[in-house]
Each structure stands twice: as structure tokens, then as C-alpha cells.
Amino acid sequence: MSQKASIDLLIHPIGQLATPYLDDVPAHGEDMRAVLRIANAAIAMDSGVIVEVGEAGEVLSRVEVKASTQVISAAEKLVVPGLIDPHTHLIFAGNRANEFMLRCQGKSYQEIASAGGGIVASMQATRAATVDELVQLGLMRLTRMLATGTTTCEVKTGYGLDLDSELRMLTAIAMLSRKQPIELVPTFMAAHAVPPGVNRAHYVEDIVSQMLPRVAEIASDVAGWGCPMPFNDVFCDEGYFTVDDARYILEAGLRYGLRPKVHADEFAHLGASRLAVELGAASADHLLKIASDEIDLLAKSSTVAVLLPGTSFFLNLREHAPARKMIDNGVAVALGSDFNPGSCHIFALPLVWGLACIHLKMTPEEALTALTINAACALGLGEQLGQLRKGYRGDLVVFDVQALEEVPYNLGWN
């Protein structure tokens, strides 16, 4: 008779368990609908790792429930993997509520930015903030995110736009990783915009010759504080950075061990998605203007397409990312919030889930996969997070609903 596994946490009973269940990740195309659903389920964990998961009777027959084992009931509730947000800008000071009102009156994001608003407006407030102030603001936001089911979160710099401010933002991210339970993944993004009064070519050179070497120097310290190695991201779009700029910055980052991400094809098609695939980027994000041939390239690559339906909704755009075409052509699609002070002041991933079903025409199963295992792969964590299966970390969410479809249906509820 085999020895039963020792556990310190048991979730039982579970009304419905729903999880992507794939050996090869990320999930491409129709595999995004490969969601395992189990009624009357149980999950057993030890030291934060899943030991057994499945039908309750089978799980209970293979584990030892001691007096010290914590038991949590999820009767008549839904349990899914912890939601993973692969794209946020949550480190900033100030707010841009005034821009929201201007957009409500018909002004576009580009018009507001050209008049001195946008990223540059957040730059001024963020430069004036101390590290401690940025940390306190971050704690407030992460507490709210955790309450809606986010358990892992990517966080970008990019509102400092000079060496000292960008490094302060990176330090704040590292400090936040130790002060609260959401796992944080840092991304260095000095190439978010060109600061006012600065020549773009000179700023690009400053990022490559001055900023990236310093980021590489402190990356080991960041890792020591519980964060993985930072990614390196560029806003490659009309009015921001060119494809040549992005290539130069991202290739320089690769020499320091910083894997690329790309803000690609949001407002105009420049070929940034093609660049992302060429450089082996972890993700290409936004993609409202992606070309058909680049969809085919993404489908054949390891680069995850991170779509941000909250942004197109918040900006009141008529056009949304072509998720249906991407999935039907075999692209690995993830979803993120793009939480930021200007173009998407939305942090709740269940709301993003609903918007993905409404505007991107994704099924609830596809959206769950996009918010879990594919989002994990966009952050290089697909072998540890994003599925409820033996050997994976036990990050999960219990929703007070009885079936998967109720989460996007309950739009705006927590």
C-alpha cells in the first residue's frame, strides 16, 4: 500500500474547479479552450505546492489529512488558478482624471498627449515622488488588485523618463515585492515616451549607454529582494519610438540579459510585432493594428500576444484587438489590464475577462486561459503558475459563483 502524501492545506469541497490543463504551454489556438472542469473537486497542497488535485474522493484517498491540516470549504463555489496580470503600469504618482473628462468630450489620446498631457503629465508627478511615496501608492493599488483575484502581476517603470527616476521606480517595485503577497515581475521601460525638450535620438542613446548598464548592475539586488530579472520594454508606435529605436534598445538589453517585451501596433502599424518575433520577445502587447502576416508570424513563434481590452474600452475606441482572428490562426493570446493613470484606469481582471468576452469575442474558457497559463508564459512563469495541477504552485482564487461563465457575466462585481 502506497504511503499517503502529507499536506498542510486542503480545499474541499469545491463546487466547480476550472483550470487550463496542458503539457505544452503556452496554449495556442483551439487549445485555449482546453479547460478542465471538475465538479465536487478537491485540491491538496503542502508548503504552497499542489500535491493532488481532482475529484474529491480520489484526492482524499491519496493524502493524509492531519489535525494540523488547514481545511477551506469552497462548497458551491468556483476555484480557478490565480489570475495573472502580464501588463501594468501601477507605479506612478498623481492622476489624470482631467484627461478622462477631455476624452468624454471627444478628445483623442494623441490630441491630449500632443497638448502636454499623457505620459509626460504622469512623469512630472512621478519625478516629484519619493520611493516611499511610490511604495505606499503601490501598496494601496496592489491590495485592491488582490481583492479581485490577481495573484501575480507585471509592473513597469516608465513614468520617470530619466535615470534617477526610473531607478527609483525599479527600487519601489522591488520593495513592494517584499511588502505584500502578490508576486511582482519588474519591467524596465524608460522607452515609454520622450521627455519634453529632449531630442529623441539623444534620449534613445541615453537609455542604451547610461540606463541599461545601471539596470543590469542593480538587477541582482532586485532578484535578491524576491523579483525576477527585469524585462525590457519599448513603446514602438507613432509619435513615440520607431522600429529602429526599439531594435537598438531591445538588442542592447539582450546583451545585459533583459528579455524584450514590445508595446506594438496600438495606434499605427509600424512592424513592431514582426520585431518582437524576430527578437524572441516574451510578448507583443496591444496589437490593435497588427497585420495579417504578423498574426501568422506570432502563431509560429514563442511570443505571446498580450491583449488589453480595458484600454480600448477606456479610450472609447471603435476598434479592438483582433483576438478572434489571432486565436483561430493559432496565436497564444494572453490578457492583461494595462492599469495606468491615463489610458486605462482599470485594475480588476474579472472586468477585463468580461470585456474580452464582449469586445474581443473570446469564450469564457479562452479568457480564463489567457488570464492564467498564457499570462504566466508572457512572464516566463509558465512552468510554475497558471494551472491547477500536481507540482504547480498553489496560487488560486475562490469565486463566490457556481460556474465559470458567471465571472464574466457578473460584469463589474467583485
CSV table of N, CA, C and O in Angstrom, one decimal, residues 23-124:
chain,number,residue,atom,x,y,z
A,23,ASP,N,0.1,20.1,-21.2
A,23,ASP,CA,1.5,19.7,-21.0
A,23,ASP,C,2.4,20.7,-21.7
A,23,ASP,O,3.5,21.0,-21.2
A,24,ASP,N,2.0,21.1,-22.9
A,24,ASP,CA,2.8,22.1,-23.7
A,24,ASP,C,2.2,23.5,-23.6
A,24,ASP,O,1.1,23.7,-24.0
A,25,VAL,N,3.0,24.4,-23.1
A,25,VAL,CA,2.5,25.8,-22.9
A,25,VAL,C,3.4,26.7,-23.6
A,25,VAL,O,4.6,26.5,-23.8
A,26,PRO,N,2.9,27.9,-24.0
A,26,PRO,CA,1.5,28.4,-23.8
A,26,PRO,C,0.5,27.7,-24.7
A,26,PRO,O,0.9,26.9,-25.6
A,27,ALA,N,-0.8,27.9,-24.4
A,27,ALA,CA,-1.8,27.4,-25.2
A,27,ALA,C,-2.0,28.2,-26.5
A,27,ALA,O,-2.2,29.4,-26.4
A,28,HIS,N,-2.0,27.5,-27.6
A,28,HIS,CA,-2.2,28.1,-28.9
A,28,HIS,C,-3.6,27.8,-29.5
A,28,HIS,O,-4.0,26.6,-29.3
A,29,GLY,N,-4.2,28.7,-30.2
A,29,GLY,CA,-5.4,28.4,-30.9
A,29,GLY,C,-6.5,27.7,-30.1
A,29,GLY,O,-6.9,28.1,-29.0
A,30,GLU,N,-7.0,26.6,-30.7
A,30,GLU,CA,-8.1,25.9,-30.1
A,30,GLU,C,-7.7,25.3,-28.7
A,30,GLU,O,-8.6,25.0,-27.9
A,31,ASP,N,-6.4,25.1,-28.4
A,31,ASP,CA,-6.0,24.6,-27.1
A,31,ASP,C,-6.4,25.6,-26.0
A,31,ASP,O,-6.4,25.2,-24.8
A,32,MET,N,-6.6,26.8,-26.4
A,32,MET,CA,-7.1,27.8,-25.4
A,32,MET,C,-8.4,27.5,-24.8
A,32,MET,O,-8.8,28.0,-23.7
A,33,ARG,N,-9.2,26.6,-25.4
A,33,ARG,CA,-10.5,26.2,-24.9
A,33,ARG,C,-10.3,24.9,-24.1
A,33,ARG,O,-11.4,24.4,-23.6
A,34,ALA,N,-9.1,24.3,-24.0
A,34,ALA,CA,-8.9,23.1,-23.3
A,34,ALA,C,-8.9,23.3,-21.7
A,34,ALA,O,-7.9,23.2,-21.1
A,35,VAL,N,-10.0,23.6,-21.2
A,35,VAL,CA,-10.2,23.9,-19.8
A,35,VAL,C,-10.9,22.7,-19.1
A,35,VAL,O,-11.9,22.3,-19.5
A,36,LEU,N,-10.2,22.2,-18.1
A,36,LEU,CA,-10.7,21.0,-17.4
A,36,LEU,C,-11.7,21.5,-16.3
A,36,LEU,O,-11.4,22.4,-15.5
A,37,ARG,N,-12.9,20.9,-16.3
A,37,ARG,CA,-13.9,21.3,-15.3
A,37,ARG,C,-14.2,20.1,-14.5
A,37,ARG,O,-14.5,19.0,-15.0
A,38,ILE,N,-14.1,20.2,-13.1
A,38,ILE,CA,-14.4,19.1,-12.3
A,38,ILE,C,-15.4,19.5,-11.2
A,38,ILE,O,-15.2,20.5,-10.5
A,39,ALA,N,-16.5,18.8,-11.1
A,39,ALA,CA,-17.5,19.1,-10.1
A,39,ALA,C,-17.1,18.3,-8.8
A,39,ALA,O,-16.5,17.2,-9.0
A,40,ASN,N,-17.5,18.8,-7.6
A,40,ASN,CA,-17.1,18.1,-6.4
A,40,ASN,C,-15.7,17.7,-6.3
A,40,ASN,O,-15.3,16.6,-6.2
A,41,ALA,N,-14.8,18.8,-6.4
A,41,ALA,CA,-13.4,18.6,-6.5
A,41,ALA,C,-12.7,18.9,-5.2
A,41,ALA,O,-13.3,19.3,-4.2
A,42,ALA,N,-11.4,18.6,-5.2
A,42,ALA,CA,-10.6,19.0,-4.0
A,42,ALA,C,-9.2,19.3,-4.5
A,42,ALA,O,-8.7,18.8,-5.6
A,43,ILE,N,-8.5,20.1,-3.8
A,43,ILE,CA,-7.1,20.5,-4.0
A,43,ILE,C,-6.3,20.3,-2.7
A,43,ILE,O,-6.7,20.8,-1.7
A,44,ALA,N,-5.2,19.5,-2.8
A,44,ALA,CA,-4.4,19.3,-1.6
A,44,ALA,C,-3.0,19.9,-1.9
A,44,ALA,O,-2.4,19.7,-2.9
A,45,MET,N,-2.5,20.6,-0.9
A,45,MET,CA,-1.2,21.3,-1.0
A,45,MET,C,-0.3,21.1,0.2
A,45,MET,O,-0.8,20.8,1.3
A,46,ASP,N,1.0,21.2,-0.1
A,46,ASP,CA,1.9,21.2,1.0
A,46,ASP,C,3.0,22.2,0.7
A,46,ASP,O,3.6,22.2,-0.4
A,47,SER,N,3.3,23.1,1.7
A,47,SER,CA,4.3,24.1,1.5
A,47,SER,C,4.1,24.9,0.3
A,47,SER,O,5.1,25.3,-0.4
A,48,GLY,N,2.8,25.2,-0.1
A,48,GLY,CA,2.5,26.1,-1.2
A,48,GLY,C,2.5,25.4,-2.6
A,48,GLY,O,2.3,26.1,-3.6
A,49,VAL,N,2.7,24.1,-2.6
A,49,VAL,CA,2.8,23.4,-3.9
A,49,VAL,C,1.6,22.4,-3.9
A,49,VAL,O,1.3,21.7,-2.9
A,50,ILE,N,1.0,22.3,-5.1
A,50,ILE,CA,-0.1,21.3,-5.3
A,50,ILE,C,0.4,19.9,-5.3
A,50,ILE,O,1.3,19.5,-6.0
A,51,VAL,N,-0.2,19.1,-4.3
A,51,VAL,CA,0.2,17.7,-4.2
A,51,VAL,C,-0.8,16.8,-5.0
A,51,VAL,O,-0.4,15.8,-5.6
A,52,GLU,N,-2.0,17.1,-4.8
A,52,GLU,CA,-3.1,16.3,-5.6
A,52,GLU,C,-4.2,17.3,-5.9
A,52,GLU,O,-4.5,18.2,-5.2
A,53,VAL,N,-4.8,17.1,-7.1
A,53,VAL,CA,-6.0,17.8,-7.5
A,53,VAL,C,-6.9,17.0,-8.3
A,53,VAL,O,-6.4,16.1,-9.1
A,54,GLY,N,-8.2,17.1,-8.2
A,54,GLY,CA,-9.1,16.3,-9.0
A,54,GLY,C,-10.4,16.1,-8.3
A,54,GLY,O,-10.8,16.8,-7.4
A,55,GLU,N,-11.1,15.0,-8.6
A,55,GLU,CA,-12.3,14.6,-8.0
A,55,GLU,C,-12.1,14.3,-6.5
A,55,GLU,O,-11.0,13.7,-6.1
A,56,ALA,N,-13.0,14.8,-5.7
A,56,ALA,CA,-12.7,14.8,-4.2
A,56,ALA,C,-12.4,13.5,-3.7
A,56,ALA,O,-11.4,13.3,-2.9
A,57,GLY,N,-13.1,12.4,-4.0
A,57,GLY,CA,-12.9,11.1,-3.5
A,57,GLY,C,-11.5,10.6,-3.8
A,57,GLY,O,-10.8,10.0,-3.0
A,58,GLU,N,-11.0,10.9,-5.1
A,58,GLU,CA,-9.7,10.4,-5.5
A,58,GLU,C,-8.6,11.1,-4.7
A,58,GLU,O,-7.6,10.6,-4.3
A,59,VAL,N,-8.8,12.5,-4.6
A,59,VAL,CA,-7.8,13.2,-3.8
A,59,VAL,C,-7.7,12.8,-2.4
A,59,VAL,O,-6.6,12.6,-1.9
A,60,LEU,N,-8.8,12.6,-1.7
A,60,LEU,CA,-8.8,12.3,-0.3
A,60,LEU,C,-8.3,10.9,-0.1
A,60,LEU,O,-7.7,10.6,1.0
A,61,SER,N,-8.3,10.0,-1.1
A,61,SER,CA,-7.8,8.7,-0.9
A,61,SER,C,-6.3,8.7,-1.0
A,61,SER,O,-5.6,7.7,-0.6
A,62,ARG,N,-5.7,9.8,-1.5
A,62,ARG,CA,-4.2,9.8,-1.7
A,62,ARG,C,-3.5,10.7,-0.7
A,62,ARG,O,-2.3,10.8,-0.9
A,63,VAL,N,-4.2,11.4,0.1
A,63,VAL,CA,-3.5,12.3,1.0
A,63,VAL,C,-3.8,12.0,2.5
A,63,VAL,O,-4.9,11.4,2.8
A,64,GLU,N,-3.0,12.5,3.4
A,64,GLU,CA,-3.2,12.3,4.8
A,64,GLU,C,-3.6,13.7,5.4
A,64,GLU,O,-2.9,14.6,5.4
A,65,VAL,N,-4.8,13.7,5.9
A,65,VAL,CA,-5.4,14.9,6.5
A,65,VAL,C,-5.1,14.8,8.0
A,65,VAL,O,-5.8,14.0,8.7
A,66,LYS,N,-4.2,15.7,8.5
A,66,LYS,CA,-3.9,15.6,9.9
A,66,LYS,C,-4.7,16.7,10.7
A,66,LYS,O,-5.4,17.5,10.1
A,67,ALA,N,-4.6,16.6,12.0
A,67,ALA,CA,-5.3,17.6,12.8
A,67,ALA,C,-4.8,19.0,12.5
A,67,ALA,O,-5.5,20.0,12.6
A,68,SER,N,-3.5,19.1,12.1
A,68,SER,CA,-2.9,20.4,11.8
A,68,SER,C,-3.2,20.9,10.4
A,68,SER,O,-2.8,22.1,10.0
A,69,THR,N,-3.8,20.1,9.5
A,69,THR,CA,-4.1,20.5,8.2
A,69,THR,C,-5.2,21.5,8.1
A,69,THR,O,-6.2,21.3,8.7
A,70,GLN,N,-4.9,22.6,7.5
A,70,GLN,CA,-5.9,23.7,7.3
A,70,GLN,C,-6.9,23.2,6.2
A,70,GLN,O,-6.5,22.8,5.1
A,71,VAL,N,-8.2,23.3,6.5
A,71,VAL,CA,-9.2,22.9,5.5
A,71,VAL,C,-10.1,24.1,5.2
A,71,VAL,O,-10.6,24.7,6.1
A,72,ILE,N,-10.2,24.4,4.0
A,72,ILE,CA,-11.0,25.5,3.5
A,72,ILE,C,-12.2,24.9,2.6
A,72,ILE,O,-11.9,24.2,1.7
A,73,SER,N,-13.4,25.3,2.9
A,73,SER,CA,-14.5,24.9,2.2
A,73,SER,C,-14.8,25.9,1.0
A,73,SER,O,-14.8,27.1,1.2
A,74,ALA,N,-15.0,25.3,-0.2
A,74,ALA,CA,-15.4,26.1,-1.3
A,74,ALA,C,-16.7,25.5,-1.9
A,74,ALA,O,-16.9,25.4,-3.1
A,75,ALA,N,-17.5,25.0,-1.0
A,75,ALA,CA,-18.8,24.4,-1.4
A,75,ALA,C,-19.6,25.4,-2.2
A,75,ALA,O,-19.7,26.6,-1.8
A,76,GLU,N,-20.2,24.9,-3.3
A,76,GLU,CA,-21.0,25.8,-4.2
A,76,GLU,C,-20.2,27.0,-4.7
A,76,GLU,O,-20.8,28.0,-5.0
A,77,LYS,N,-18.9,26.9,-4.8
A,77,LYS,CA,-18.1,28.0,-5.3
A,77,LYS,C,-17.2,27.5,-6.5
A,77,LYS,O,-17.0,26.3,-6.7
A,78,LEU,N,-16.6,28.5,-7.2
A,78,LEU,CA,-15.7,28.2,-8.3
A,78,LEU,C,-14.3,28.4,-7.9
A,78,LEU,O,-14.0,29.4,-7.3
A,79,VAL,N,-13.4,27.5,-8.2
A,79,VAL,CA,-12.0,27.6,-7.9
A,79,VAL,C,-11.2,27.6,-9.3
A,79,VAL,O,-11.4,26.7,-10.1
A,80,VAL,N,-10.4,28.6,-9.5
A,80,VAL,CA,-9.6,28.7,-10.7
A,80,VAL,C,-8.2,29.1,-10.3
A,80,VAL,O,-7.9,29.5,-9.2
A,81,PRO,N,-7.2,28.9,-11.3
A,81,PRO,CA,-5.9,29.4,-10.9
A,81,PRO,C,-5.9,30.9,-10.6
A,81,PRO,O,-6.7,31.6,-11.1
A,82,GLY,N,-4.9,31.3,-9.8
A,82,GLY,CA,-4.8,32.7,-9.5
A,82,GLY,C,-4.6,33.5,-10.8
A,82,GLY,O,-3.9,33.1,-11.7
A,83,LEU,N,-5.3,34.7,-10.9
A,83,LEU,CA,-5.3,35.5,-12.1
A,83,LEU,C,-3.9,36.2,-12.2
A,83,LEU,O,-3.4,36.7,-11.2
A,84,ILE,N,-3.4,36.2,-13.4
A,84,ILE,CA,-2.0,36.8,-13.7
A,84,ILE,C,-2.2,38.0,-14.6
A,84,ILE,O,-2.7,37.8,-15.7
A,85,ASP,N,-1.7,39.1,-14.2
A,85,ASP,CA,-1.7,40.3,-15.0
A,85,ASP,C,-0.4,40.6,-15.6
A,85,ASP,O,0.6,41.0,-14.9
A,86,PRO,N,-0.2,40.4,-16.9
A,86,PRO,CA,1.1,40.4,-17.5
A,86,PRO,C,1.5,41.8,-18.1
A,86,PRO,O,2.5,42.0,-18.8
A,87,HIS,N,0.6,42.9,-17.8
A,87,HIS,CA,0.9,44.2,-18.3
A,87,HIS,C,0.2,45.3,-17.4
A,87,HIS,O,-1.0,45.5,-17.5
A,88,THR,N,1.1,45.9,-16.6
A,88,THR,CA,0.6,47.0,-15.8
A,88,THR,C,1.6,48.1,-15.7
A,88,THR,O,2.8,47.9,-15.9
A,89,HIS,N,1.1,49.3,-15.4
A,89,HIS,CA,2.0,50.5,-15.1
A,89,HIS,C,1.6,51.1,-13.8
A,89,HIS,O,1.3,52.2,-13.6
A,90,LEU,N,1.6,50.2,-12.7
A,90,LEU,CA,0.9,50.7,-11.5
A,90,LEU,C,1.8,51.5,-10.6
A,90,LEU,O,1.3,52.1,-9.6
A,91,ILE,N,3.1,51.8,-11.0
A,91,ILE,CA,3.9,52.7,-10.2
A,91,ILE,C,3.9,54.0,-10.8
A,91,ILE,O,4.5,54.3,-11.9
A,92,PHE,N,3.1,54.9,-10.2
A,92,PHE,CA,3.0,56.3,-10.7
A,92,PHE,C,2.5,57.2,-9.5
A,92,PHE,O,1.9,56.7,-8.6
A,93,ALA,N,2.7,58.5,-9.6
A,93,ALA,CA,2.1,59.4,-8.7
A,93,ALA,C,1.1,60.3,-9.5
A,93,ALA,O,1.2,60.5,-10.7
A,94,GLY,N,0.2,60.9,-8.7
A,94,GLY,CA,-0.8,61.8,-9.4
A,94,GLY,C,-1.9,61.0,-10.1
A,94,GLY,O,-1.9,59.8,-10.0
A,95,ASN,N,-2.7,61.7,-10.8
A,95,ASN,CA,-3.8,61.1,-11.6
A,95,ASN,C,-4.1,62.0,-12.8
A,95,ASN,O,-3.6,63.1,-12.9
A,96,ARG,N,-4.8,61.4,-13.7
A,96,ARG,CA,-5.1,62.1,-15.0
A,96,ARG,C,-6.6,62.1,-15.2
A,96,ARG,O,-7.1,61.9,-16.3
A,97,ALA,N,-7.4,62.4,-14.1
A,97,ALA,CA,-8.8,62.4,-14.2
A,97,ALA,C,-9.3,63.5,-15.2
A,97,ALA,O,-10.3,63.4,-15.9
A,98,ASN,N,-8.5,64.6,-15.3
A,98,ASN,CA,-8.8,65.7,-16.2
A,98,ASN,C,-8.8,65.2,-17.6
A,98,ASN,O,-9.6,65.6,-18.5
A,99,GLU,N,-7.9,64.3,-18.0
A,99,GLU,CA,-7.8,63.7,-19.3
A,99,GLU,C,-9.0,62.9,-19.6
A,99,GLU,O,-9.5,62.8,-20.7
A,100,PHE,N,-9.5,62.1,-18.6
A,100,PHE,CA,-10.7,61.3,-18.8
A,100,PHE,C,-11.9,62.2,-19.2
A,100,PHE,O,-12.6,61.8,-20.1
A,101,MET,N,-12.0,63.4,-18.6
A,101,MET,CA,-13.1,64.3,-18.9
A,101,MET,C,-12.9,64.8,-20.3
A,101,MET,O,-13.9,65.0,-21.1
A,102,LEU,N,-11.7,65.1,-20.7
A,102,LEU,CA,-11.4,65.6,-22.1
A,102,LEU,C,-11.8,64.5,-23.1
A,102,LEU,O,-12.4,64.8,-24.2
A,103,ARG,N,-11.5,63.3,-22.8
A,103,ARG,CA,-11.9,62.2,-23.8
A,103,ARG,C,-13.4,62.0,-23.8
A,103,ARG,O,-14.0,61.7,-24.9
A,104,CYS,N,-14.0,62.2,-22.7
A,104,CYS,CA,-15.5,62.2,-22.7
A,104,CYS,C,-16.1,63.2,-23.6
A,104,CYS,O,-17.3,63.1,-24.0
A,105,GLN,N,-15.4,64.3,-23.8
A,105,GLN,CA,-15.8,65.4,-24.6
A,105,GLN,C,-15.3,65.3,-26.1
A,105,GLN,O,-15.5,66.2,-26.9
A,106,GLY,N,-14.7,64.1,-26.4
A,106,GLY,CA,-14.3,63.9,-27.8
A,106,GLY,C,-12.8,64.0,-28.1
A,106,GLY,O,-12.5,63.7,-29.2
A,107,LYS,N,-12.0,64.4,-27.2
A,107,LYS,CA,-10.5,64.5,-27.5
A,107,LYS,C,-9.9,63.1,-27.5
A,107,LYS,O,-10.3,62.2,-26.7
A,108,SER,N,-9.0,62.9,-28.4
A,108,SER,CA,-8.3,61.6,-28.5
A,108,SER,C,-7.1,61.5,-27.6
A,108,SER,O,-6.6,62.5,-27.2
A,109,TYR,N,-6.6,60.3,-27.4
A,109,TYR,CA,-5.4,60.1,-26.6
A,109,TYR,C,-4.2,60.9,-27.2
A,109,TYR,O,-3.5,61.6,-26.5
A,110,GLN,N,-4.1,60.8,-28.5
A,110,GLN,CA,-3.0,61.5,-29.2
A,110,GLN,C,-3.1,63.0,-29.1
A,110,GLN,O,-2.1,63.7,-28.9
A,111,GLU,N,-4.3,63.6,-29.2
A,111,GLU,CA,-4.5,65.0,-29.1
A,111,GLU,C,-4.2,65.5,-27.7
A,111,GLU,O,-3.5,66.5,-27.5
A,112,ILE,N,-4.5,64.7,-26.7
A,112,ILE,CA,-4.2,65.1,-25.3
A,112,ILE,C,-2.7,65.0,-25.1
A,112,ILE,O,-2.1,65.9,-24.4
A,113,ALA,N,-2.1,64.0,-25.6
A,113,ALA,CA,-0.6,63.9,-25.4
A,113,ALA,C,0.1,65.0,-26.1
A,113,ALA,O,1.1,65.6,-25.5
A,114,SER,N,-0.3,65.4,-27.3
A,114,SER,CA,0.4,66.5,-28.0
A,114,SER,C,0.2,67.8,-27.4
A,114,SER,O,1.0,68.7,-27.6
A,115,ALA,N,-0.8,67.9,-26.5
A,115,ALA,CA,-1.0,69.2,-25.8
A,115,ALA,C,-0.3,69.2,-24.4
A,115,ALA,O,-0.6,70.1,-23.6
A,116,GLY,N,0.5,68.2,-24.2
A,116,GLY,CA,1.3,68.2,-22.9
A,116,GLY,C,0.7,67.3,-21.9
A,116,GLY,O,1.3,67.2,-20.8
A,117,GLY,N,-0.3,66.5,-22.2
A,117,GLY,CA,-0.9,65.5,-21.3
A,117,GLY,C,-0.2,64.2,-21.5
A,117,GLY,O,0.9,64.1,-21.9
A,118,GLY,N,-1.0,63.1,-21.2
A,118,GLY,CA,-0.5,61.8,-21.4
A,118,GLY,C,0.6,61.4,-20.4
A,118,GLY,O,0.7,61.8,-19.3
A,119,ILE,N,1.5,60.6,-21.0
A,119,ILE,CA,2.6,60.0,-20.2
A,119,ILE,C,3.5,61.1,-19.5
A,119,ILE,O,3.9,61.0,-18.4
A,120,VAL,N,3.7,62.2,-20.3
A,120,VAL,CA,4.5,63.3,-19.7
A,120,VAL,C,3.9,63.9,-18.5
A,120,VAL,O,4.6,64.3,-17.6
A,121,ALA,N,2.6,64.0,-18.4
A,121,ALA,CA,1.9,64.6,-17.2
A,121,ALA,C,2.2,63.7,-16.0
A,121,ALA,O,2.4,64.2,-14.9
A,122,SER,N,2.1,62.4,-16.2
A,122,SER,CA,2.4,61.5,-15.1
A,122,SER,C,3.9,61.5,-14.8
A,122,SER,O,4.3,61.3,-13.6
A,123,MET,N,4.8,61.8,-15.7
A,123,MET,CA,6.2,61.9,-15.5
A,123,MET,C,6.5,63.0,-14.4
A,123,MET,O,7.3,62.8,-13.5
A,124,GLN,N,5.8,64.1,-14.6
A,124,GLN,CA,6.1,65.3,-13.6
A,124,GLN,C,5.7,64.9,-12.2
A,124,GLN,O,6.5,65.2,-11.3
